[in-house]
């Protein structure tokens, strides 16, 4: 399907409370209402549970199955109420395994998910590495892919999503390294797509998250950025035809000018 001319999309920045699903949903309820009128909204990483678990046992207790989740049912209800697509970080349990997941829902239910590939610090002790690749979803009004937080530092995954036709990358995050907000828009510049990084803020058991959620455009310009320490909802209009035009100059194409025969060392 042709992309519609403008898409209204944005982020919710908030501070999930570790282990308090009810209060996280109450807070999100208020913030999602402020996003009414948007087509798509992105919520931070592990928004149902919080991030800095004491141990794997605590993470496991706070995780849910995608098919049987109070949190995802809540997201679907909100998607229906406000006619929205919602992307949210989710502490996912499947059997005895845990995944740091991003789910995509609309009013009809779960459309798809992505499981974080590049785990950060203590996440190695808790989560499995993502095992479902890098899906791109055609929503009609745009094609979108998802990455989660520390995935930001690996250019390969951003490129793969561009090659699969993503117009927009949704990036639920709990960022701690202070320079991510500088670097991420460059992936958008190089791949010529929009990026929404929905970050959290606050300190959780000694780990401080940087807030400053942002949206960047197809030339790497930051269109809006939240402050470092407050609840924020921001929506922008995106012209998806700009993501579909991969010309850099009249003779240079961001993807077609690649030279894969020279890149064999990349997959060693
Ligand atoms: C991170 O990947 N949550 C830093």
Coordinates of C-alpha atoms and ligand atoms in Angstrom, one line a residue:
X1 CA 0.0 0.0 0.0
X2 CA 1.1 3.6 -0.7
X3 CA 2.3 5.4 2.4
X4 CA -0.1 8.2 3.4
X5 CA 1.5 11.6 3.2
X6 CA 1.8 12.4 6.8
X7 CA 2.0 10.2 9.8
X8 CA 1.5 11.4 13.4
X9 CA 3.9 9.5 15.6
X10 CA 5.7 10.1 18.8
X11 CA 6.9 8.9 22.2
X12 CA 5.9 8.7 25.8
X13 CA 8.7 9.3 28.3
X14 CA 8.1 8.2 31.9
X15 CA 9.7 6.6 34.9
X16 CA 8.5 3.0 35.3
X17 CA 8.4 1.8 38.9
X18 CA 10.3 -1.5 39.5
X19 CA 7.8 -4.2 40.3
X20 CA 4.7 -2.1 40.2
X21 CA 2.7 -3.0 37.1
X22 CA -0.4 -1.3 38.5
X23 CA 1.2 2.1 39.0
X24 CA 3.0 1.8 35.6
X25 CA -0.4 1.3 33.9
X26 CA -2.0 4.1 35.8
X27 CA 0.8 6.5 34.8
X28 CA 0.7 5.3 31.2
X29 CA -3.1 5.7 31.1
X30 CA -2.7 9.4 31.8
X31 CA 0.1 9.8 29.3
X32 CA -1.5 7.8 26.5
X33 CA -4.5 10.1 26.7
X34 CA -2.2 13.0 25.9
X35 CA -1.2 11.2 22.7
X36 CA -4.8 11.1 21.4
X37 CA -4.8 12.0 17.7
X38 CA -1.5 10.2 17.0
X39 CA -1.3 7.2 14.7
X40 CA 1.5 5.5 16.6
X41 CA 3.2 6.0 19.9
X42 CA 6.3 4.4 21.4
X43 CA 6.8 3.6 25.1
X44 CA 10.1 2.8 26.8
X45 CA 11.9 -0.5 27.3
X46 CA 10.6 -2.9 30.0
X47 CA 7.7 -0.5 30.7
X48 CA 5.7 -3.2 32.5
X49 CA 8.3 -4.2 35.0
X50 CA 11.1 -1.7 35.4
X51 CA 14.7 -2.5 34.5
X52 CA 17.3 -3.0 37.2
X53 CA 16.1 -6.3 38.8
X54 CA 17.7 -7.5 42.0
X55 CA 18.2 -10.9 40.3
X56 CA 16.7 -13.2 37.6
X57 CA 14.1 -14.5 40.0
X58 CA 12.6 -11.0 40.5
X59 CA 12.7 -10.4 36.7
X60 CA 10.9 -13.8 36.2
X61 CA 8.2 -12.9 38.7
X62 CA 7.5 -9.6 37.0
X63 CA 7.4 -11.1 33.4
X64 CA 4.3 -12.0 31.5
X65 CA 3.5 -14.2 28.4
X66 CA 2.5 -12.2 25.4
X67 CA -0.6 -14.3 25.0
X68 CA -1.7 -13.9 28.6
X69 CA -0.7 -10.4 29.8
X70 CA -2.4 -7.9 31.9
X71 CA -0.1 -5.2 30.5
X72 CA -0.6 -6.1 26.8
X73 CA -4.4 -6.3 27.3
X74 CA -4.2 -2.8 28.8
X75 CA -2.2 -1.6 25.7
X76 CA -4.7 -3.1 23.4
X77 CA -7.6 -1.4 25.3
X78 CA -5.8 1.9 25.0
X79 CA -5.1 1.3 21.3
X80 CA -8.8 0.8 20.8
X81 CA -9.8 3.8 22.9
X82 CA -7.5 6.2 21.0
X83 CA -7.3 4.5 17.6
X84 CA -3.5 4.1 18.0
X85 CA -0.8 1.7 17.2
X86 CA 1.4 1.3 20.3
X87 CA 5.0 0.0 20.5
X88 CA 6.1 -0.8 24.0
X89 CA 9.0 -2.4 25.8
X90 CA 7.9 -5.6 27.6
X91 CA 9.5 -8.1 30.0
X92 CA 8.5 -11.3 28.2
X93 CA 8.3 -14.8 29.6
X94 CA 8.1 -17.8 27.4
X95 CA 8.3 -21.1 29.3
X96 CA 11.3 -20.7 31.6
X97 CA 13.0 -18.2 29.4
X98 CA 12.9 -14.4 29.6
X99 CA 13.2 -11.9 26.7
X100 CA 13.7 -8.2 26.6
X101 CA 10.9 -7.6 24.0
X102 CA 9.2 -4.8 22.2
X103 CA 5.5 -5.5 21.3
X104 CA 3.5 -3.8 18.6
X105 CA -0.3 -3.7 19.1
X106 CA -3.3 -2.1 17.6
X107 CA -7.0 -2.2 18.5
X108 CA -7.3 -5.8 17.3
X109 CA -4.5 -7.2 19.3
X110 CA -0.8 -8.0 19.0
X111 CA 0.6 -7.4 15.5
X112 CA 4.1 -8.5 16.2
X113 CA 7.2 -8.3 18.4
X114 CA 11.0 -8.0 18.4
X115 CA 13.3 -9.5 21.0
X116 CA 16.4 -7.5 21.9
X117 CA 19.5 -9.0 20.3
X118 CA 22.3 -7.0 22.0
X119 CA 22.1 -7.4 25.7
X120 CA 23.6 -4.8 28.1
X121 CA 25.5 -5.4 31.3
X122 CA 23.4 -7.5 33.8
X123 CA 20.9 -8.3 31.2
X124 CA 23.2 -11.2 30.3
X125 CA 22.3 -12.8 33.6
X126 CA 18.5 -12.4 33.0
X127 CA 17.4 -12.5 29.4
X128 CA 18.0 -14.8 26.4
X129 CA 19.4 -13.1 23.4
X130 CA 16.7 -12.2 20.9
X131 CA 16.0 -15.1 18.6
X132 CA 13.4 -13.8 16.1
X133 CA 15.5 -11.7 13.9
X134 CA 14.7 -8.2 12.8
X135 CA 11.1 -8.1 11.5
X136 CA 9.6 -5.2 9.6
X137 CA 5.8 -4.6 9.8
X138 CA 3.7 -3.0 7.0
X139 CA 1.1 -1.0 8.8
X140 CA -0.3 0.5 5.6
X141 CA 0.6 4.0 6.5
X142 CA 4.3 3.1 7.0
X143 CA 6.7 0.1 7.3
X144 CA 8.3 0.0 10.7
X145 CA 10.9 -2.0 12.5
X146 CA 11.9 -2.1 16.2
X147 CA 15.2 -2.1 18.1
X148 CA 15.7 -1.9 21.8
X149 CA 18.1 0.4 23.7
X150 CA 21.7 -0.9 23.5
X151 CA 21.0 -2.2 20.0
X152 CA 21.7 1.4 19.1
X153 CA 25.5 0.9 19.0
X154 CA 25.5 -1.8 16.3
X155 CA 25.1 -0.2 12.8
X156 CA 24.4 -3.6 11.3
X157 CA 20.9 -3.9 12.7
X158 CA 19.9 -0.4 11.6
X159 CA 21.1 -1.2 8.0
X160 CA 19.2 -4.5 7.9
X161 CA 16.0 -2.8 8.8
X162 CA 16.6 -0.2 6.0
X163 CA 17.2 -3.1 3.5
X164 CA 13.9 -4.6 4.6
X165 CA 12.2 -1.4 3.7
X166 CA 11.6 0.2 7.1
X167 CA 10.4 3.9 7.0
X168 CA 10.5 4.3 10.7
X169 CA 12.4 2.6 13.5
X170 CA 10.7 2.5 17.0
X171 CA 13.3 2.3 19.7
X172 CA 12.0 1.7 23.2
X173 CA 15.0 2.4 25.6
X174 CA 16.3 2.6 29.1
X175 CA 19.5 4.5 28.0
X176 CA 22.4 5.0 30.4
X177 CA 25.4 5.9 28.2
X178 CA 25.3 9.7 27.8
X179 CA 26.1 9.9 24.1
X180 CA 23.4 7.7 22.6
X181 CA 21.1 10.7 21.8
X182 CA 23.9 12.1 19.7
X183 CA 24.7 8.9 17.8
X184 CA 21.2 7.4 17.1
X185 CA 20.0 10.1 14.7
X186 CA 23.1 9.4 12.5
X187 CA 21.6 5.9 11.8
X188 CA 18.6 7.8 10.5
X189 CA 20.7 10.1 8.4
X190 CA 22.7 7.2 6.9
X191 CA 19.6 5.0 6.3
X192 CA 17.2 7.8 5.5
X193 CA 14.4 6.9 7.8
X194 CA 12.7 8.4 10.9
X195 CA 13.6 7.2 14.4
X196 CA 11.6 7.4 17.6
X197 CA 13.7 6.8 20.7
X198 CA 11.3 6.5 23.8
X199 CA 13.6 6.6 26.8
X200 CA 12.8 6.4 30.5
X201 CA 14.3 8.7 33.2
X202 CA 14.9 8.3 37.0
X203 CA 17.2 6.2 39.1
X204 CA 16.5 2.6 39.9
X205 CA 18.7 0.7 42.5
X206 CA 21.7 2.9 41.7
X207 CA 21.3 3.0 37.8
X208 CA 20.3 6.4 36.4
X209 CA 18.6 6.7 33.0
X210 CA 19.1 9.7 30.8
X211 CA 15.6 10.6 29.6
X212 CA 15.9 13.0 26.6
X213 CA 13.7 10.9 24.4
X214 CA 13.7 12.2 20.8
X215 CA 12.4 11.9 17.3
X216 CA 14.8 12.3 14.4
X217 CA 14.2 12.7 10.7
X218 CA 15.6 11.3 7.4
X219 CA 18.6 13.6 7.4
X220 CA 19.5 13.0 11.1
X221 CA 17.9 16.2 12.4
X222 CA 16.4 15.9 15.9
X223 CA 12.9 17.2 15.6
X224 CA 11.9 17.1 19.2
X225 CA 13.7 16.1 22.5
X226 CA 12.3 15.7 26.0
X227 CA 14.1 16.9 29.1
X228 CA 16.2 14.5 31.1
X229 CA 13.9 14.1 34.1
X230 CA 10.2 14.5 33.4
X231 CA 7.1 12.7 32.0
X232 CA 6.7 13.9 28.4
X233 CA 4.5 13.1 25.4
X234 CA 5.7 14.4 22.0
X235 CA 4.1 13.8 18.6
X236 CA 5.4 15.0 15.2
X237 CA 4.2 14.7 11.7
X238 CA 6.3 12.6 9.5
X239 CA 6.4 12.6 5.7
X240 CA 7.0 9.0 4.9
X241 CA 7.7 9.7 1.2
X242 CA 11.0 11.2 2.5
X243 CA 11.9 7.7 3.9
X244 CA 11.1 6.2 0.6
X245 CA 13.4 8.5 -1.3
X246 CA 16.9 7.0 -0.7
X247 CA 18.7 9.4 -3.1
X248 CA 21.6 11.3 -1.4
X249 CA 22.6 13.2 -4.5
X250 CA 21.2 12.8 -8.0
X251 CA 23.8 10.1 -8.5
X252 CA 24.0 8.5 -5.1
X253 CA 21.5 6.1 -3.5
X254 CA 21.9 5.2 0.2
X255 CA 21.3 1.5 -0.3
X256 CA 21.9 0.7 -4.0
X257 CA 25.4 2.2 -3.9
X258 CA 26.6 -0.2 -1.3
X259 CA 29.3 -2.7 -2.3
X260 CA 28.6 -5.9 -0.5
X261 CA 31.4 -7.8 -2.3
X262 CA 33.8 -5.6 -0.3
X263 CA 32.1 -6.3 3.0
X264 CA 32.8 -10.0 3.5
X265 CA 34.9 -9.2 6.7
X266 CA 31.7 -7.8 8.3
X267 CA 30.2 -11.2 8.9
X268 CA 33.3 -12.9 10.3
Ligands
LIG1 C1 20.1 -0.7 27.8 O1 20.3 -1.4 26.8 N1 19.0 -0.7 28.5 C2 21.2 0.2 28.3

